[in-house]
Tab-separated table of C-alpha atoms in Angstrom:
chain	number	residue	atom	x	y	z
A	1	UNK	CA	46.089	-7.768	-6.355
A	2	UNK	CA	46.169	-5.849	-9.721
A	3	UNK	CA	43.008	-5.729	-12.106
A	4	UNK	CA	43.399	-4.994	-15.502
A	5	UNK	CA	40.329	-2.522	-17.112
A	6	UNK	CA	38.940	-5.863	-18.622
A	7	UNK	CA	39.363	-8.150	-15.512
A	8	UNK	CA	37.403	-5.276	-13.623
A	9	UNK	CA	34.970	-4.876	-16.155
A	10	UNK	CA	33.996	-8.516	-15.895
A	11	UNK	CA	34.321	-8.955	-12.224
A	12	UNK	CA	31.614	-6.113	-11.568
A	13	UNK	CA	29.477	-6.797	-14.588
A	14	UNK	CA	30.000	-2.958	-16.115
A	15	UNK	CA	31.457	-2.273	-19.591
A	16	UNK	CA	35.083	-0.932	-20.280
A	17	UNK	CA	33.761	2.328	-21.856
A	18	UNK	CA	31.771	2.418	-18.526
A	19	UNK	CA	35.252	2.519	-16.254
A	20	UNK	CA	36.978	4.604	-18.911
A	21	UNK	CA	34.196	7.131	-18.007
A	22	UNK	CA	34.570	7.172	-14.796
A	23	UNK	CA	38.511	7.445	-15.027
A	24	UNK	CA	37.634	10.522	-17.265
A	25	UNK	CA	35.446	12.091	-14.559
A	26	UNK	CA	37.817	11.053	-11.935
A	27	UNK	CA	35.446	9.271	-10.420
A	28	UNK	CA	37.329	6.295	-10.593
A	29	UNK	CA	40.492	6.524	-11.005
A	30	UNK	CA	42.719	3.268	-10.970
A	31	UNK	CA	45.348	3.334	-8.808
A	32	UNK	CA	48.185	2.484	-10.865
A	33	UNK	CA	49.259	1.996	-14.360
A	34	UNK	CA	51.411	-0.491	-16.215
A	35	UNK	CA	54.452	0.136	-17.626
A	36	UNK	CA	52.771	0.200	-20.937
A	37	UNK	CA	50.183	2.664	-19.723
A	38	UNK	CA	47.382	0.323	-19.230
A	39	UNK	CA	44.643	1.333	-16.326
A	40	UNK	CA	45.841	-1.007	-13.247
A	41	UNK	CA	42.814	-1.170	-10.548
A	42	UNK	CA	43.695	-2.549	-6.751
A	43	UNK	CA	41.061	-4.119	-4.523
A	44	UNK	CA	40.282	-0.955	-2.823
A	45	UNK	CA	39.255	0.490	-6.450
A	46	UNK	CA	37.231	-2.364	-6.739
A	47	UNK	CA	35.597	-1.879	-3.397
A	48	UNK	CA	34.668	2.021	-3.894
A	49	UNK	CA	33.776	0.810	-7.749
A	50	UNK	CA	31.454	-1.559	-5.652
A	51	UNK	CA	29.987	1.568	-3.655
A	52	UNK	CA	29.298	3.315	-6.889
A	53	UNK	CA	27.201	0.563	-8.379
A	54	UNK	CA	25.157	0.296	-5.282
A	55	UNK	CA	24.370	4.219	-5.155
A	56	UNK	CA	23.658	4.111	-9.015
A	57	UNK	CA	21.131	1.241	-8.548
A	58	UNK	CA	19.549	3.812	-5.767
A	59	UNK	CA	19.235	6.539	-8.829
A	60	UNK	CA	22.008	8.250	-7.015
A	61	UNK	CA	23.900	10.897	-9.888
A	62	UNK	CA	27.547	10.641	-10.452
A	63	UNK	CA	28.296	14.343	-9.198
A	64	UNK	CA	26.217	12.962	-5.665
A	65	UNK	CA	27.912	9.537	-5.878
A	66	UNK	CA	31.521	11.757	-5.810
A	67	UNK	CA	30.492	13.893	-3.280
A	68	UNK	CA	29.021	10.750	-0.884
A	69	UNK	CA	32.134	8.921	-1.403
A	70	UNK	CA	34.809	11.472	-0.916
A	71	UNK	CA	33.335	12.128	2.608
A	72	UNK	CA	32.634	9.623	5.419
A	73	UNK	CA	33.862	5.754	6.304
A	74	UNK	CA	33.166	2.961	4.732
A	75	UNK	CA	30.590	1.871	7.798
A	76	UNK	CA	29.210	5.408	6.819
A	77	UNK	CA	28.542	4.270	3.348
A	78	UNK	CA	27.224	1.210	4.219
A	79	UNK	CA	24.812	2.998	6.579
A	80	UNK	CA	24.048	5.428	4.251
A	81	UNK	CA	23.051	2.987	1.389
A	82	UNK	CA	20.969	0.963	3.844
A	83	UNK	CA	19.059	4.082	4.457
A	84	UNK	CA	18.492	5.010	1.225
A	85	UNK	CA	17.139	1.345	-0.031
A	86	UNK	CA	15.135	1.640	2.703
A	87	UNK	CA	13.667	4.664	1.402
A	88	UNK	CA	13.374	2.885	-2.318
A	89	UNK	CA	11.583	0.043	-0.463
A	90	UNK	CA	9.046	2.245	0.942
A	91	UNK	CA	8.127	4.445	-2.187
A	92	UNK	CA	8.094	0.635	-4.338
A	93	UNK	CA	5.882	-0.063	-1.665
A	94	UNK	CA	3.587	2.934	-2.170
A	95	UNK	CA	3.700	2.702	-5.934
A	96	UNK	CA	2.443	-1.168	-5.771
A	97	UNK	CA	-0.351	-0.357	-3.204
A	98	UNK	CA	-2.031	2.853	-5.829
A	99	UNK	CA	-1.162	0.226	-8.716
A	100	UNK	CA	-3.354	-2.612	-6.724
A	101	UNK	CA	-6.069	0.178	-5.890
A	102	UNK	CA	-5.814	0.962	-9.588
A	103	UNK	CA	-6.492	-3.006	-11.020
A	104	UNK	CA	-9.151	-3.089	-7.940
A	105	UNK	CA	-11.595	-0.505	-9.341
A	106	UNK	CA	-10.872	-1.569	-13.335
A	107	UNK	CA	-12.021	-5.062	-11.916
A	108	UNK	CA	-15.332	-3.030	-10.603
A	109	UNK	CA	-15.794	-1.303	-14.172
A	110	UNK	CA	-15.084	1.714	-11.776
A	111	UNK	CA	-15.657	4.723	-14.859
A	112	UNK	CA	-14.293	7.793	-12.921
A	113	UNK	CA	-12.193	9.934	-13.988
A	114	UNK	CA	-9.205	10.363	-12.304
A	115	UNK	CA	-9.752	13.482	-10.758
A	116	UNK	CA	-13.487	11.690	-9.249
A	117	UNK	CA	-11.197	8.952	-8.032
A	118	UNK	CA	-8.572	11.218	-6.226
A	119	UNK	CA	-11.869	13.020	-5.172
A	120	UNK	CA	-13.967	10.202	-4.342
A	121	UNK	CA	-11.631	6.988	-2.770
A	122	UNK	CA	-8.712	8.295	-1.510
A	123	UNK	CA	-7.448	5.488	0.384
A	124	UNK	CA	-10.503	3.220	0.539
A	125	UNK	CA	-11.063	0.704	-1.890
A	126	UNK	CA	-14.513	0.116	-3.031
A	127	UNK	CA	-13.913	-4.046	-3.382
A	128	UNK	CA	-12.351	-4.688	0.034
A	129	UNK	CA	-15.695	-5.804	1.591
A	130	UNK	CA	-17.190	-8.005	-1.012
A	131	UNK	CA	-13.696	-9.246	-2.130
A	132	UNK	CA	-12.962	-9.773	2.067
A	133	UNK	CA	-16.634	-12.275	2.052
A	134	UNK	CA	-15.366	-14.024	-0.862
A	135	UNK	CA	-12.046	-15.085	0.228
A	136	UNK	CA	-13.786	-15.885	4.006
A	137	UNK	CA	-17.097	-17.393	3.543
A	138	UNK	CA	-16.800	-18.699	-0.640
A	139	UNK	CA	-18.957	-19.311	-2.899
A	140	UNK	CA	-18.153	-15.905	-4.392
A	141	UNK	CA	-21.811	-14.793	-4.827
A	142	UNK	CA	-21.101	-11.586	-2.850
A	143	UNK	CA	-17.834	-10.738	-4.824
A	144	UNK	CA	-20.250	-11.229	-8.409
A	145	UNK	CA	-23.176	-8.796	-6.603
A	146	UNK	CA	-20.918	-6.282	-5.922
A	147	UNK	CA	-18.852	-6.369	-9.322
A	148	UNK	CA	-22.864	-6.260	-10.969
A	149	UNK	CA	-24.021	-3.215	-8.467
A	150	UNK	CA	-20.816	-1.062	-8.370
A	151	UNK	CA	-20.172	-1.678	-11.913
A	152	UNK	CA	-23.017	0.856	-12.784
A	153	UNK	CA	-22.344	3.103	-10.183
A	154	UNK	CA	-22.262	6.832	-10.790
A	155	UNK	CA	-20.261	9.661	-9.023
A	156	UNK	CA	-23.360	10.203	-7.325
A	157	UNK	CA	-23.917	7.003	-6.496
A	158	UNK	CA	-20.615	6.510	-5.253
A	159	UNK	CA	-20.779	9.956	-2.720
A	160	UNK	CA	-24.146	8.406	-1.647
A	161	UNK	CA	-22.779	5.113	-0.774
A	162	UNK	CA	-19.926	6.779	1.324
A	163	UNK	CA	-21.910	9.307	2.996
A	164	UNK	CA	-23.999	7.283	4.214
A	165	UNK	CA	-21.498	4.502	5.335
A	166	UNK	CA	-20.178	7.750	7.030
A	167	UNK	CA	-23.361	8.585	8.959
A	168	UNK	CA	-23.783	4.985	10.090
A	169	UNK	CA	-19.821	4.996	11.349
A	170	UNK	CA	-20.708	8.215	13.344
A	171	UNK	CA	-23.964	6.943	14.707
A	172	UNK	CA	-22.065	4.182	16.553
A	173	UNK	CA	-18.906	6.337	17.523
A	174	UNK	CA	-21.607	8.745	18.867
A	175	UNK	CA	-23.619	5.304	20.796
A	176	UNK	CA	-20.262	4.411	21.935
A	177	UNK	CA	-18.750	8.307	23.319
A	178	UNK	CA	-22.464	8.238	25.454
A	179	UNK	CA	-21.938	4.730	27.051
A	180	UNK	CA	-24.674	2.721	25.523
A	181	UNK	CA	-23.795	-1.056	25.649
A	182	UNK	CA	-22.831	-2.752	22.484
A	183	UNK	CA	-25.753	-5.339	23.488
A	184	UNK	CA	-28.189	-2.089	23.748
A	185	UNK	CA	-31.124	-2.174	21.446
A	186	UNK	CA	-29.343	1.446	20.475
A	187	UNK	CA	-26.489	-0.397	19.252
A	188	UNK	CA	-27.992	-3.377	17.912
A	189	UNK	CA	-30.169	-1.232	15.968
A	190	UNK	CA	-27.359	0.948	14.357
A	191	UNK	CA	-25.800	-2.269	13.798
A	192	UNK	CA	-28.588	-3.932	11.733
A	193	UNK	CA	-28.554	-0.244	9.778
A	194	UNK	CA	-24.756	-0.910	9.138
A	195	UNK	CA	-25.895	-4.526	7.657
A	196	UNK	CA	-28.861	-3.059	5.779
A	197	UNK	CA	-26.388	-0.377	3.981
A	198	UNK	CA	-24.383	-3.167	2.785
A	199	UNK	CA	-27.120	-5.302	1.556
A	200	UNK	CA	-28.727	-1.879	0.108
A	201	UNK	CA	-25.288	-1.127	-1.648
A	202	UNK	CA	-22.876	-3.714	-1.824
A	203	UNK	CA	-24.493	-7.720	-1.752
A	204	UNK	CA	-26.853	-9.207	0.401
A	205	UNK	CA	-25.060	-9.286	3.873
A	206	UNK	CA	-26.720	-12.012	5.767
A	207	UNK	CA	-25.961	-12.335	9.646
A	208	UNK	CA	-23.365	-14.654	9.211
A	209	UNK	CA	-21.351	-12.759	6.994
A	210	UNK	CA	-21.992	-9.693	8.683
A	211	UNK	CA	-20.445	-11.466	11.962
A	212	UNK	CA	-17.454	-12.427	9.877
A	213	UNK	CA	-17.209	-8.477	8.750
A	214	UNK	CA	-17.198	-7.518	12.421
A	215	UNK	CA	-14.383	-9.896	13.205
A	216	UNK	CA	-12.609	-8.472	10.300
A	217	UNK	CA	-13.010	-5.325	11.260
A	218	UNK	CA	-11.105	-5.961	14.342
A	219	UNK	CA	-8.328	-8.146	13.058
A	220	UNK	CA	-7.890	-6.398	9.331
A	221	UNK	CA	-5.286	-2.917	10.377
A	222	UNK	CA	-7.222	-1.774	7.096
A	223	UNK	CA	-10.757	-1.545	8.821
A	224	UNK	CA	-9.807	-1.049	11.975
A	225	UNK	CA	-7.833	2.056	11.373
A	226	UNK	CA	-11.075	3.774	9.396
A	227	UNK	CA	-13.447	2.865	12.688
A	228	UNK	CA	-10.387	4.158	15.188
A	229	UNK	CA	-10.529	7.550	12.950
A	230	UNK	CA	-14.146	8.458	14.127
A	231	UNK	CA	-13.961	7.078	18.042
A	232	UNK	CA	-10.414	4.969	19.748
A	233	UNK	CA	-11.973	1.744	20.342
A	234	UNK	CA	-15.192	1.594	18.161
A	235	UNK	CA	-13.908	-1.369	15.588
A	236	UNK	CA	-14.566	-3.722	18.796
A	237	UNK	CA	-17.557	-1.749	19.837
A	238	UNK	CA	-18.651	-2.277	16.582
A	239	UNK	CA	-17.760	-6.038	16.103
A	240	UNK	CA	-19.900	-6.626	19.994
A	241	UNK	CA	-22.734	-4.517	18.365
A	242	UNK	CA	-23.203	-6.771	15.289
A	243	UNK	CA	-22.880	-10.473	17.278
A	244	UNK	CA	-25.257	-8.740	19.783
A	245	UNK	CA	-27.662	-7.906	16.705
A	246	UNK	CA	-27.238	-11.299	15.147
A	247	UNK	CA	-28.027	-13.174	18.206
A	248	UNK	CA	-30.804	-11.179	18.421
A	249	UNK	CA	-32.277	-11.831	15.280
A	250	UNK	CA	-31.288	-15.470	15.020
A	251	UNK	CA	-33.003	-16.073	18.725
């Protein structure tokens, strides 16, 4: 079925100039013409017209669109466009996660500059704990702690805070590698340090919420990965070690 320039124009939602364009380019180039010299576009215009639209949506240019089209199948096409939104997905994806990590610390009054944040965070978000108890255990008194401590925090502070965490982390990966139980009085002990560093830092980590932050650090792929980067298997050593130390002290 014939098109005329308008009738494609509207049917794919570009303008006229648009299509004169990429007639002029000879990127597409109608099929046929009427016998008063009008652009005439067939269905298989419209379909690589189609394929055009999609790669320009992707940021594709028109000298790569020509290239991409004037090789391969159509199944090729398709493939190739499903791998390249796949692609988009996956940088959106990134760019959403440092835009959250971004509104995170301005909700913490987090004054760093930006090459202390690159230096300091990385991937690790100073709110994920005390914004973690507040969803889980309400109330949101640990959430307004930690905005109140953190708020004031210093670059100093701040490498403090972490290397410490740190030494506590490798502490227990170290219990752990030498086969100490996580119901040892070794472990229990480096587990009540782990709840003291929190209460020290953070809010005041009571044994109940500190049992909730060892479940979480099992079933939460954001914790678990940081405790699996210093020992495989220490987020559920670590989770045993802190029920162990709670039952201990609630006894």
């Amino acid at each position: 079925m014939p098109y005329s320039v308008g009738e494609a124009a509207r049917i794919s939602g570009v303008t006229v100039r648009t299509l004169h364009h990429y007639d002029e380019i000879g990127l597409l180039t109608p099929s046929a013409r009427t016998a008063a010299g009008y652009r005439s576009y067939s269905d298989a215009d419209l379909d690589r017209l189609r394929r055009i639209l999609g790669y320009r949506a992707m940021d594709l240019g028109l000298d790569e669109i020509a290239t991409v089209l004037d090789t391969g199948t159509a199944r090729a096409h398709l493939e190739r466009q499903r791998e390249l939104l796949l692609e988009r997905i996956e940088r959106l994806q990134r760019m959403v996660a440092a835009v959250d990590r971004e509104l995170e610390a301005s909700t913490m009054g987090v004054n760093l500059t930006q090459q202390e944040k690159f230096e300091l965070f990385g991937d690790f978000d100073p709110d994920d704990h005390a914004a973690e108890a507040e969803q889980r255990w309400g109330g949101g008194e640990a959430y307004r702690q930690s905005q109140q401590r953190m708020s004031r925090y210093t670059k100093q502070d701040w490498q403090r805070f972490m290397a410490e965490q740190q030494e506590v982390g490798e502490r227990l990966a170290e219990a752990k590698r030498s086969g100490a139980a996580p119901d040892s009085d070794r472990a229990m002990d480096l587990a009540e340090q782990h709840r003291q560093h929190i209460t020290k830092w953070c809010y005041d980590c009571t044994y109940e919420i500190h049992r909730g932050l060892g479940d979480m650090y099992v079933a939460d792929e954001r914790f678990t990965a940081t405790y699996e980067g210093l020992e495989p298997g220490l987020a559920d050593y670590i989770r045993a070690a802190i029920h162990a130390n709670a039952d201990r002290a609630e006894a």
